[in-house]
PDB file of C-alpha atoms in Angstrom:
ATOM      1  CA  MET A   2       0.000   0.000   0.000  1.00 63.00           C
ATOM      2  CA  GLU A   3       1.373   3.394  -0.991  1.00 80.00           C
ATOM      3  CA  LEU A   4       1.220   6.180   1.563  1.00 84.00           C
ATOM      4  CA  PRO A   5      -0.412   9.494   0.582  1.00 86.00           C
ATOM      5  CA  PRO A   6       2.040  12.300  -0.301  1.00 85.00           C
ATOM      6  CA  GLU A   7       0.936  14.371   2.711  1.00 89.00           C
ATOM      7  CA  LEU A   8       1.944  11.611   5.114  1.00 92.00           C
ATOM      8  CA  VAL A   9       5.214  11.001   3.287  1.00 91.00           C
ATOM      9  CA  ASP A  10       5.944  14.717   3.604  1.00 91.00           C
ATOM     10  CA  ILE A  11       5.401  14.587   7.374  1.00 94.00           C
ATOM     11  CA  ILE A  12       7.579  11.487   7.789  1.00 92.00           C
ATOM     12  CA  ILE A  13      10.478  12.838   5.751  1.00 93.00           C
ATOM     13  CA  ALA A  14      10.379  16.313   7.304  1.00 92.00           C
ATOM     14  CA  GLN A  15      10.192  14.871  10.817  1.00 92.00           C
ATOM     15  CA  PHE A  16      13.231  12.712  10.196  1.00 90.00           C
ATOM     16  CA  TRP A  17      15.191  15.300   8.228  1.00 92.00           C
ATOM     17  CA  TYR A  18      14.908  18.036  10.847  1.00 92.00           C
ATOM     18  CA  SER A  19      15.710  15.727  13.761  1.00 89.00           C
ATOM     19  CA  GLU A  20      19.109  15.702  15.437  1.00 88.00           C
ATOM     20  CA  LEU A  21      20.583  12.442  14.182  1.00 87.00           C
ATOM     21  CA  PRO A  22      23.968  10.725  14.299  1.00 88.00           C
ATOM     22  CA  SER A  23      25.673  10.918  10.922  1.00 89.00           C
ATOM     23  CA  ASN A  24      25.381   7.186  10.220  1.00 89.00           C
ATOM     24  CA  ASP A  25      21.591   7.334  10.586  1.00 91.00           C
ATOM     25  CA  ARG A  26      21.369  10.404   8.373  1.00 91.00           C
ATOM     26  CA  ILE A  27      23.571   8.876   5.681  1.00 92.00           C
ATOM     27  CA  THR A  28      21.443   5.715   5.662  1.00 92.00           C
ATOM     28  CA  PHE A  29      18.315   7.823   5.278  1.00 91.00           C
ATOM     29  CA  MET A  30      19.839   9.942   2.502  1.00 89.00           C
ATOM     30  CA  THR A  31      20.808   6.804   0.619  1.00 88.00           C
ATOM     31  CA  ALA A  32      17.594   4.839   1.020  1.00 90.00           C
ATOM     32  CA  CYS A  33      14.807   7.414   0.993  1.00 88.00           C
ATOM     33  CA  PRO A  34      14.890   8.344  -2.739  1.00 86.00           C
ATOM     34  CA  LEU A  35      14.801   4.643  -3.639  1.00 88.00           C
ATOM     35  CA  VAL A  36      11.445   3.863  -2.000  1.00 88.00           C
ATOM     36  CA  ASN A  37       9.296   5.127  -4.870  1.00 88.00           C
ATOM     37  CA  ILE A  38       8.665   8.264  -6.940  1.00 87.00           C
ATOM     38  CA  THR A  39       6.593   9.954  -4.230  1.00 89.00           C
ATOM     39  CA  TRP A  40       9.287   9.515  -1.602  1.00 89.00           C
ATOM     40  CA  ARG A  41      11.949  10.619  -4.069  1.00 88.00           C
ATOM     41  CA  ASP A  42      10.118  13.816  -5.023  1.00 87.00           C
ATOM     42  CA  VAL A  43       9.275  14.807  -1.452  1.00 89.00           C
ATOM     43  CA  TYR A  44      12.830  14.033  -0.361  1.00 89.00           C
ATOM     44  CA  ALA A  45      14.226  16.225  -3.151  1.00 86.00           C
ATOM     45  CA  ARG A  46      11.974  19.148  -2.241  1.00 86.00           C
ATOM     46  CA  VAL A  47      12.831  19.053   1.462  1.00 90.00           C
ATOM     47  CA  THR A  48      16.555  18.374   1.147  1.00 88.00           C
ATOM     48  CA  SER A  49      17.187  20.851  -1.666  1.00 84.00           C
ATOM     49  CA  ARG A  50      15.918  23.641   0.584  1.00 89.00           C
ATOM     50  CA  ASP A  51      17.681  22.657   3.808  1.00 92.00           C
ATOM     51  CA  ILE A  52      20.967  20.841   3.219  1.00 91.00           C
ATOM     52  CA  HIS A  53      22.536  18.662   5.917  1.00 93.00           C
ATOM     53  CA  VAL A  54      26.263  17.926   5.730  1.00 92.00           C
ATOM     54  CA  PRO A  55      27.119  14.559   7.345  1.00 92.00           C
ATOM     55  CA  THR A  56      30.671  14.148   5.984  1.00 90.00           C
ATOM     56  CA  VAL A  57      33.535  16.158   4.515  1.00 86.00           C
ATOM     57  CA  ALA A  58      33.129  14.211   1.276  1.00 86.00           C
ATOM     58  CA  TYR A  59      29.542  15.424   0.967  1.00 86.00           C
ATOM     59  CA  LEU A  60      30.595  18.994   1.750  1.00 82.00           C
ATOM     60  CA  LEU A  61      33.173  18.869  -1.041  1.00 80.00           C
ATOM     61  CA  TYR A  62      30.629  17.187  -3.315  1.00 80.00           C
ATOM     62  CA  LEU A  63      28.295  20.194  -3.192  1.00 76.00           C
ATOM     63  CA  PRO A  64      30.315  22.366  -5.622  1.00 72.00           C
ATOM     64  CA  PHE A  65      30.530  19.502  -8.104  1.00 70.00           C
ATOM     65  CA  LEU A  66      26.788  19.049  -7.775  1.00 68.00           C
ATOM     66  CA  VAL A  67      26.425  22.654  -8.901  1.00 64.00           C
ATOM     67  CA  SER A  68      29.171  22.837 -11.511  1.00 58.00           C
ATOM     68  CA  TRP A  69      28.111  19.677 -13.348  1.00 56.00           C
ATOM     69  CA  LYS A  70      24.458  20.752 -13.294  1.00 55.00           C
ATOM     70  CA  PRO A  71      22.954  17.449 -12.143  1.00 49.00           C
ATOM     71  CA  TRP A  72      20.243  19.579 -10.571  1.00 49.00           C
ATOM     72  CA  SER A  73      18.711  19.628 -14.045  1.00 49.00           C
ATOM     73  CA  THR A  74      19.574  16.064 -15.083  1.00 51.00           C
ATOM     74  CA  SER A  75      19.430  14.132 -11.802  1.00 55.00           C
ATOM     75  CA  ALA A  76      16.521  11.787 -11.176  1.00 56.00           C
ATOM     76  CA  VAL A  77      16.326  13.224  -7.650  1.00 59.00           C
ATOM     77  CA  TYR A  78      17.001  16.963  -8.075  1.00 59.00           C
ATOM     78  CA  GLY A  79      15.791  17.470 -11.632  1.00 57.00           C
ATOM     79  CA  ASP A  80      13.167  20.090 -10.725  1.00 59.00           C
ATOM     80  CA  PHE A  81      15.309  22.057  -8.294  1.00 62.00           C
ATOM     81  CA  SER A  82      18.262  24.433  -8.536  1.00 73.00           C
ATOM     82  CA  PRO A  83      20.921  25.841  -6.177  1.00 79.00           C
ATOM     83  CA  ASP A  84      18.616  28.844  -5.770  1.00 83.00           C
ATOM     84  CA  SER A  85      16.366  26.586  -3.676  1.00 84.00           C
ATOM     85  CA  VAL A  86      18.843  26.309  -0.818  1.00 89.00           C
ATOM     86  CA  ARG A  87      17.991  28.331   2.295  1.00 93.00           C
ATOM     87  CA  THR A  88      19.994  26.668   5.079  1.00 95.00           C
ATOM     88  CA  ILE A  89      23.034  24.441   5.473  1.00 95.00           C
ATOM     89  CA  THR A  90      23.312  22.466   8.711  1.00 95.00           C
ATOM     90  CA  CYS A  91      26.044  20.346  10.234  1.00 94.00           C
ATOM     91  CA  TYR A  92      25.112  18.450  13.390  1.00 93.00           C
ATOM     92  CA  VAL A  93      27.468  16.276  15.439  1.00 92.00           C
ATOM     93  CA  ASP A  94      26.267  13.676  17.954  1.00 92.00           C
ATOM     94  CA  LEU A  95      29.053  12.507  20.262  1.00 89.00           C
ATOM     95  CA  THR A  96      26.852  11.008  22.967  1.00 88.00           C
ATOM     96  CA  SER A  97      27.165   7.390  21.872  1.00 83.00           C
ATOM     97  CA  SER A  98      30.342   7.548  19.796  1.00 80.00           C
ATOM     98  CA  LYS A  99      33.235   9.961  19.455  1.00 83.00           C
ATOM     99  CA  ASN A 100      33.650   9.036  15.806  1.00 84.00           C
ATOM    100  CA  ASP A 101      30.663  10.824  14.304  1.00 89.00           C
ATOM    101  CA  ALA A 102      31.669  11.586  10.702  1.00 89.00           C
ATOM    102  CA  ALA A 103      30.190  15.084  10.941  1.00 91.00           C
ATOM    103  CA  LYS A 104      33.048  16.152  13.235  1.00 90.00           C
ATOM    104  CA  ASP A 105      35.252  16.890  10.223  1.00 90.00           C
ATOM    105  CA  PRO A 106      32.859  19.132   8.260  1.00 92.00           C
ATOM    106  CA  TYR A 107      31.842  20.781  11.549  1.00 91.00           C
ATOM    107  CA  SER A 108      35.473  21.673  12.233  1.00 89.00           C
ATOM    108  CA  ALA A 109      35.964  22.929   8.677  1.00 90.00           C
ATOM    109  CA  LEU A 110      32.847  25.115   8.801  1.00 92.00           C
ATOM    110  CA  CYS A 111      33.844  26.515  12.198  1.00 88.00           C
ATOM    111  CA  ASN A 112      37.289  27.473  10.968  1.00 88.00           C
ATOM    112  CA  LEU A 113      36.404  28.960   7.592  1.00 90.00           C
ATOM    113  CA  PRO A 114      37.554  32.598   7.551  1.00 90.00           C
ATOM    114  CA  ASN A 115      34.629  33.487   5.275  1.00 92.00           C
ATOM    115  CA  TYR A 116      31.545  31.946   3.673  1.00 93.00           C
ATOM    116  CA  LEU A 117      31.695  33.712   0.330  1.00 90.00           C
ATOM    117  CA  GLY A 118      31.872  30.471  -1.625  1.00 88.00           C
ATOM    118  CA  PHE A 119      28.580  29.330  -0.137  1.00 91.00           C
ATOM    119  CA  ARG A 120      26.908  32.629  -0.969  1.00 90.00           C
ATOM    120  CA  ARG A 121      28.194  32.433  -4.547  1.00 87.00           C
ATOM    121  CA  CYS A 122      26.980  28.894  -5.082  1.00 85.00           C
ATOM    122  CA  PHE A 123      23.694  29.276  -3.218  1.00 88.00           C
ATOM    123  CA  PRO A 124      22.539  32.884  -3.735  1.00 89.00           C
ATOM    124  CA  ASN A 125      19.477  32.543  -1.487  1.00 92.00           C
ATOM    125  CA  LEU A 126      21.306  30.890   1.404  1.00 93.00           C
ATOM    126  CA  GLU A 127      20.130  32.491   4.654  1.00 95.00           C
ATOM    127  CA  GLN A 128      21.840  30.570   7.443  1.00 95.00           C
ATOM    128  CA  ILE A 129      24.607  28.132   8.238  1.00 96.00           C
ATOM    129  CA  ASN A 130      23.714  26.167  11.371  1.00 95.00           C
ATOM    130  CA  LEU A 131      26.224  24.233  13.458  1.00 94.00           C
ATOM    131  CA  GLY A 132      25.324  22.000  16.376  1.00 92.00           C
ATOM    132  CA  ILE A 133      27.062  19.500  18.591  1.00 91.00           C
ATOM    133  CA  LYS A 134      25.853  17.255  21.418  1.00 90.00           C
ATOM    134  CA  PHE A 135      28.272  15.660  23.866  1.00 87.00           C
ATOM    135  CA  ARG A 136      28.753  14.553  27.455  1.00 83.00           C
ATOM    136  CA  ALA A 137      31.397  16.016  29.742  1.00 77.00           C
ATOM    137  CA  VAL A 138      32.634  14.455  32.966  1.00 72.00           C
ATOM    138  CA  TRP A 139      34.205  16.386  35.818  1.00 66.00           C
ATOM    139  CA  TYR A 140      34.872  15.868  39.508  1.00 60.00           C
ATOM    140  CA  TRP A 141      33.053  18.112  41.929  1.00 60.00           C
ATOM    141  CA  ASN A 142      32.492  18.058  45.678  1.00 62.00           C
ATOM    142  CA  GLY A 143      33.549  14.431  46.128  1.00 61.00           C
ATOM    143  CA  SER A 144      31.623  12.947  43.199  1.00 61.00           C
ATOM    144  CA  PHE A 145      31.703  12.682  39.434  1.00 63.00           C
ATOM    145  CA  SER A 146      29.150  14.445  37.272  1.00 67.00           C
ATOM    146  CA  ARG A 147      28.465  13.477  33.664  1.00 72.00           C
ATOM    147  CA  GLN A 148      26.436  16.155  31.962  1.00 79.00           C
ATOM    148  CA  LEU A 149      24.789  16.349  28.562  1.00 84.00           C
ATOM    149  CA  PHE A 150      25.612  19.520  26.627  1.00 85.00           C
ATOM    150  CA  GLN A 151      24.108  20.838  23.404  1.00 88.00           C
ATOM    151  CA  THR A 152      25.573  23.800  21.547  1.00 88.00           C
ATOM    152  CA  ARG A 153      24.060  25.615  18.596  1.00 91.00           C
ATOM    153  CA  LEU A 154      25.356  28.295  16.269  1.00 90.00           C
ATOM    154  CA  SER A 155      23.432  30.137  13.579  1.00 94.00           C
ATOM    155  CA  ILE A 156      25.488  32.250  11.183  1.00 94.00           C
ATOM    156  CA  ASN A 157      23.147  34.770   9.596  1.00 95.00           C
ATOM    157  CA  LEU A 158      23.846  35.484   5.920  1.00 95.00           C
ATOM    158  CA  ARG A 159      20.664  37.402   5.086  1.00 93.00           C
ATOM    159  CA  GLN A 160      22.332  40.814   5.093  1.00 91.00           C
ATOM    160  CA  ALA A 161      25.716  39.666   3.784  1.00 91.00           C
ATOM    161  CA  THR A 162      27.003  41.171   0.562  1.00 86.00           C
ATOM    162  CA  SER A 163      28.920  39.575  -2.286  1.00 83.00           C
ATOM    163  CA  GLU A 164      32.138  40.737  -0.612  1.00 88.00           C
ATOM    164  CA  LEU A 165      33.680  40.082   2.796  1.00 90.00           C
ATOM    165  CA  SER A 166      31.077  41.040   5.388  1.00 92.00           C
ATOM    166  CA  LEU A 167      30.290  41.364   9.079  1.00 92.00           C
ATOM    167  CA  LEU A 168      28.103  38.383   9.996  1.00 93.00           C
ATOM    168  CA  PRO A 169      25.778  38.183  13.028  1.00 93.00           C
ATOM    169  CA  VAL A 170      26.018  34.894  14.920  1.00 91.00           C
ATOM    170  CA  GLU A 171      23.543  33.570  17.481  1.00 91.00           C
ATOM    171  CA  TRP A 172      24.795  30.917  19.888  1.00 88.00           C
ATOM    172  CA  SER A 173      23.265  28.865  22.668  1.00 88.00           C
ATOM    173  CA  ILE A 174      24.373  26.203  25.133  1.00 86.00           C
ATOM    174  CA  ALA A 175      21.971  23.884  26.938  1.00 88.00           C
ATOM    175  CA  VAL A 176      23.078  21.883  29.984  1.00 84.00           C
ATOM    176  CA  HIS A 177      20.657  19.073  30.752  1.00 80.00           C
ATOM    177  CA  CYS A 178      19.912  18.267  34.412  1.00 73.00           C
ATOM    178  CA  PRO A 179      22.620  20.647  35.663  1.00 66.00           C
ATOM    179  CA  PRO A 180      24.158  19.870  39.080  1.00 61.00           C
ATOM    180  CA  LYS A 181      24.436  22.416  41.880  1.00 60.00           C
ATOM    181  CA  THR A 182      27.804  23.502  40.544  1.00 54.00           C
ATOM    182  CA  TYR A 183      25.771  25.716  38.227  1.00 56.00           C
ATOM    183  CA  GLU A 184      24.695  27.797  41.201  1.00 58.00           C
ATOM    184  CA  ASP A 185      28.290  29.008  41.535  1.00 56.00           C
ATOM    185  CA  PRO A 186      28.920  31.778  38.926  1.00 61.00           C
ATOM    186  CA  PRO A 187      32.735  31.317  38.744  1.00 67.00           C
ATOM    187  CA  ILE A 188      32.307  27.617  37.958  1.00 66.00           C
ATOM    188  CA  ILE A 189      29.608  28.338  35.389  1.00 71.00           C
ATOM    189  CA  ALA A 190      31.837  30.961  33.776  1.00 73.00           C
ATOM    190  CA  HIS A 191      34.764  28.537  33.615  1.00 70.00           C
ATOM    191  CA  ILE A 192      32.627  25.876  31.908  1.00 73.00           C
ATOM    192  CA  LEU A 193      31.067  28.288  29.409  1.00 75.00           C
ATOM    193  CA  GLU A 194      34.407  29.856  28.538  1.00 72.00           C
ATOM    194  CA  GLY A 195      35.819  26.414  27.807  1.00 70.00           C
ATOM    195  CA  ILE A 196      32.943  25.522  25.493  1.00 74.00           C
ATOM    196  CA  THR A 197      32.700  28.848  23.663  1.00 71.00           C
ATOM    197  CA  THR A 198      36.435  28.817  22.941  1.00 68.00           C
ATOM    198  CA  ASP A 199      35.758  26.233  20.233  1.00 66.00           C
ATOM    199  CA  MET A 200      32.970  28.194  18.600  1.00 68.00           C
ATOM    200  CA  VAL A 201      33.157  29.535  15.079  1.00 64.00           C
ATOM    201  CA  GLN A 202      35.993  32.007  14.482  1.00 61.00           C
ATOM    202  CA  LEU A 203      35.873  32.958  18.150  1.00 57.00           C
ATOM    203  CA  ARG A 204      39.019  34.916  18.921  1.00 52.00           C
ATOM    204  CA  HIS A 205      37.720  37.182  21.653  1.00 52.00           C
ATOM    205  CA  THR A 206      36.096  36.892  25.079  1.00 56.00           C
ATOM    206  CA  LEU A 207      32.332  36.740  25.179  1.00 63.00           C
ATOM    207  CA  PRO A 208      30.419  38.597  27.926  1.00 68.00           C
ATOM    208  CA  ILE A 209      29.898  35.444  29.990  1.00 74.00           C
ATOM    209  CA  SER A 210      28.715  37.210  33.156  1.00 74.00           C
ATOM    210  CA  ALA A 211      25.750  38.750  31.343  1.00 75.00           C
ATOM    211  CA  VAL A 212      24.936  35.394  29.758  1.00 79.00           C
ATOM    212  CA  ILE A 213      24.841  33.720  33.181  1.00 78.00           C
ATOM    213  CA  LYS A 214      22.509  36.354  34.627  1.00 78.00           C
ATOM    214  CA  GLU A 215      20.110  36.016  31.714  1.00 80.00           C
ATOM    215  CA  SER A 216      20.126  32.202  31.586  1.00 80.00           C
ATOM    216  CA  THR A 217      16.821  30.358  31.805  1.00 83.00           C
ATOM    217  CA  TYR A 218      15.758  26.942  33.044  1.00 83.00           C
ATOM    218  CA  HIS A 219      13.106  24.922  31.252  1.00 81.00           C
ATOM    219  CA  HIS A 220      12.465  21.366  30.091  1.00 80.00           C
ATOM    220  CA  GLY A 221      15.045  20.066  32.535  1.00 81.00           C
ATOM    221  CA  ALA A 222      17.939  22.110  31.164  1.00 83.00           C
ATOM    222  CA  ARG A 223      19.761  25.355  31.855  1.00 83.00           C
ATOM    223  CA  HIS A 224      19.969  27.505  28.713  1.00 86.00           C
ATOM    224  CA  PHE A 225      22.616  30.121  27.958  1.00 86.00           C
ATOM    225  CA  GLN A 226      22.499  32.238  24.819  1.00 86.00           C
ATOM    226  CA  ASN A 227      23.899  35.373  23.277  1.00 85.00           C
ATOM    227  CA  GLU A 228      25.043  36.951  20.030  1.00 87.00           C
ATOM    228  CA  PHE A 229      28.294  38.168  18.540  1.00 86.00           C
ATOM    229  CA  CYS A 230      29.597  39.133  15.110  1.00 88.00           C
ATOM    230  CA  ILE A 231      32.408  37.738  13.016  1.00 88.00           C
ATOM    231  CA  THR A 232      34.349  39.753  10.492  1.00 90.00           C
ATOM    232  CA  GLU A 233      35.062  37.701   7.393  1.00 91.00           C
ATOM    233  CA  LYS A 234      38.659  37.563   6.248  1.00 90.00           C
ATOM    234  CA  ARG A 235      40.405  36.271   3.161  1.00 90.00           C
ATOM    235  CA  GLY A 236      41.443  32.638   3.171  1.00 88.00           C
ATOM    236  CA  ASP A 237      40.119  29.125   2.882  1.00 89.00           C
ATOM    237  CA  VAL A 238      40.019  25.686   4.531  1.00 88.00           C
ATOM    238  CA  ARG A 239      40.277  22.455   2.535  1.00 86.00           C
ATOM    239  CA  PHE A 240      39.638  24.403  -0.693  1.00 84.00           C
ATOM    240  CA  ILE A 241      35.939  24.652   0.221  1.00 87.00           C
ATOM    241  CA  ASN A 242      35.485  28.286  -0.812  1.00 86.00           C
ATOM    242  CA  TYR A 243      37.687  27.756  -3.845  1.00 83.00           C
ATOM    243  CA  TYR A 244      35.606  24.874  -5.184  1.00 82.00           C
ATOM    244  CA  LEU A 245      32.313  26.589  -4.415  1.00 83.00           C
ATOM    245  CA  GLY A 246      33.447  29.810  -6.094  1.00 78.00           C
ATOM    246  CA  ALA A 247      34.701  27.909  -9.132  1.00 76.00           C
ATOM    247  CA  ALA A 248      31.464  25.917  -9.341  1.00 73.00           C
ATOM    248  CA  ALA A 249      29.514  29.158  -9.436  1.00 71.00           C
ATOM    249  CA  SER A 250      31.485  30.094 -12.589  1.00 65.00           C
ATOM    250  CA  ARG A 251      33.227  33.024 -10.945  1.00 54.00           C
ATOM    251  CA  PRO A 252      36.346  34.323 -12.695  1.00 50.00           C
ATOM    252  CA  TRP A 253      39.743  33.498 -11.254  1.00 50.00           C
ATOM    253  CA  HIS A 254      40.462  37.135 -10.361  1.00 53.00           C
ATOM    254  CA  TRP A 255      37.520  37.023  -7.921  1.00 50.00           C
ATOM    255  CA  VAL A 256      38.771  33.807  -6.352  1.00 51.00           C
ATOM    256  CA  ARG A 257      42.276  35.204  -6.003  1.00 53.00           C
ATOM    257  CA  SER A 258      41.346  38.666  -4.741  1.00 53.00           C
ATOM    258  CA  VAL A 259      38.812  37.485  -2.181  1.00 53.00           C
ATOM    259  CA  LEU A 260      40.346  34.236  -0.965  1.00 53.00           C
ATOM    260  CA  TYR A 261      44.089  34.581  -1.385  1.00 55.00           C
ATOM    261  CA  ASP A 262      45.840  35.525   1.842  1.00 51.00           C
ATOM    262  CA  GLY A 263      49.303  34.111   1.294  1.00 45.00           C
ATOM    263  CA  ASN A 264      48.272  30.720   2.618  1.00 43.00           C
ATOM    264  CA  PHE A 265      45.452  29.946   0.227  1.00 41.00           C
ATOM    265  CA  TYR A 266      46.278  26.332  -0.468  1.00 38.00           C
ATOM    266  CA  ASP A 267      45.710  25.287   3.110  1.00 43.00           C
ATOM    267  CA  PRO A 268      45.008  21.537   3.181  1.00 38.00           C
ATOM    268  CA  THR A 269      43.780  21.499   6.780  1.00 41.00           C
TER     269      THR A 269
END
């Protein structure tokens, strides 16, 4: 029995927008378009608007997807174009395994000095979202505490220009079932400073004290959130901007002038 398109839409959207380990997402991405035409078409519509990046290989595949124009010839993406893309998300789940494949693209996206290549390839891209879930263990007051953390970053590209820009970034950290250590501001500040140090392009101190005062508690978790801005700089990581810019048919002088910083061919 074939499910109605409306139900297929609900199933695919529910799964696609869930926080999943990379292996589960890759399995879904591989199998879903093969179910039947209805599943394939709904999958294409949802995933061409909101891209998830589960591996570095898939991240580097995106520019080839654009440059070779399979959007118009692919059995999956035939009716869609790069203009459809609104968000790109990379989510890492380290709660059950420390080998989630999304760690690599997450690191690359965090360390990119600019996101011009993405804006060139996907002109209607609005946000790049980065998330990671992990458990941290520390010793406190004679006992061990193993807490679940979730961090989220949203890099806003809506007002970005075609050149290097100042990008607003929203970030949040949720600590599930926090112990009483979180009633001690110095300890909270130490923990938050350690986590935010790894956030995207973060090279300055965030106003942690204000974040602590404005934190909220709901659904069994303490939530901390704030905003900052990043100033894009020339450069690249793993040739990501280079390939995306080239795929968008931009002339070499643009690639060189915007990306070259003396260490352009950085293989990290």
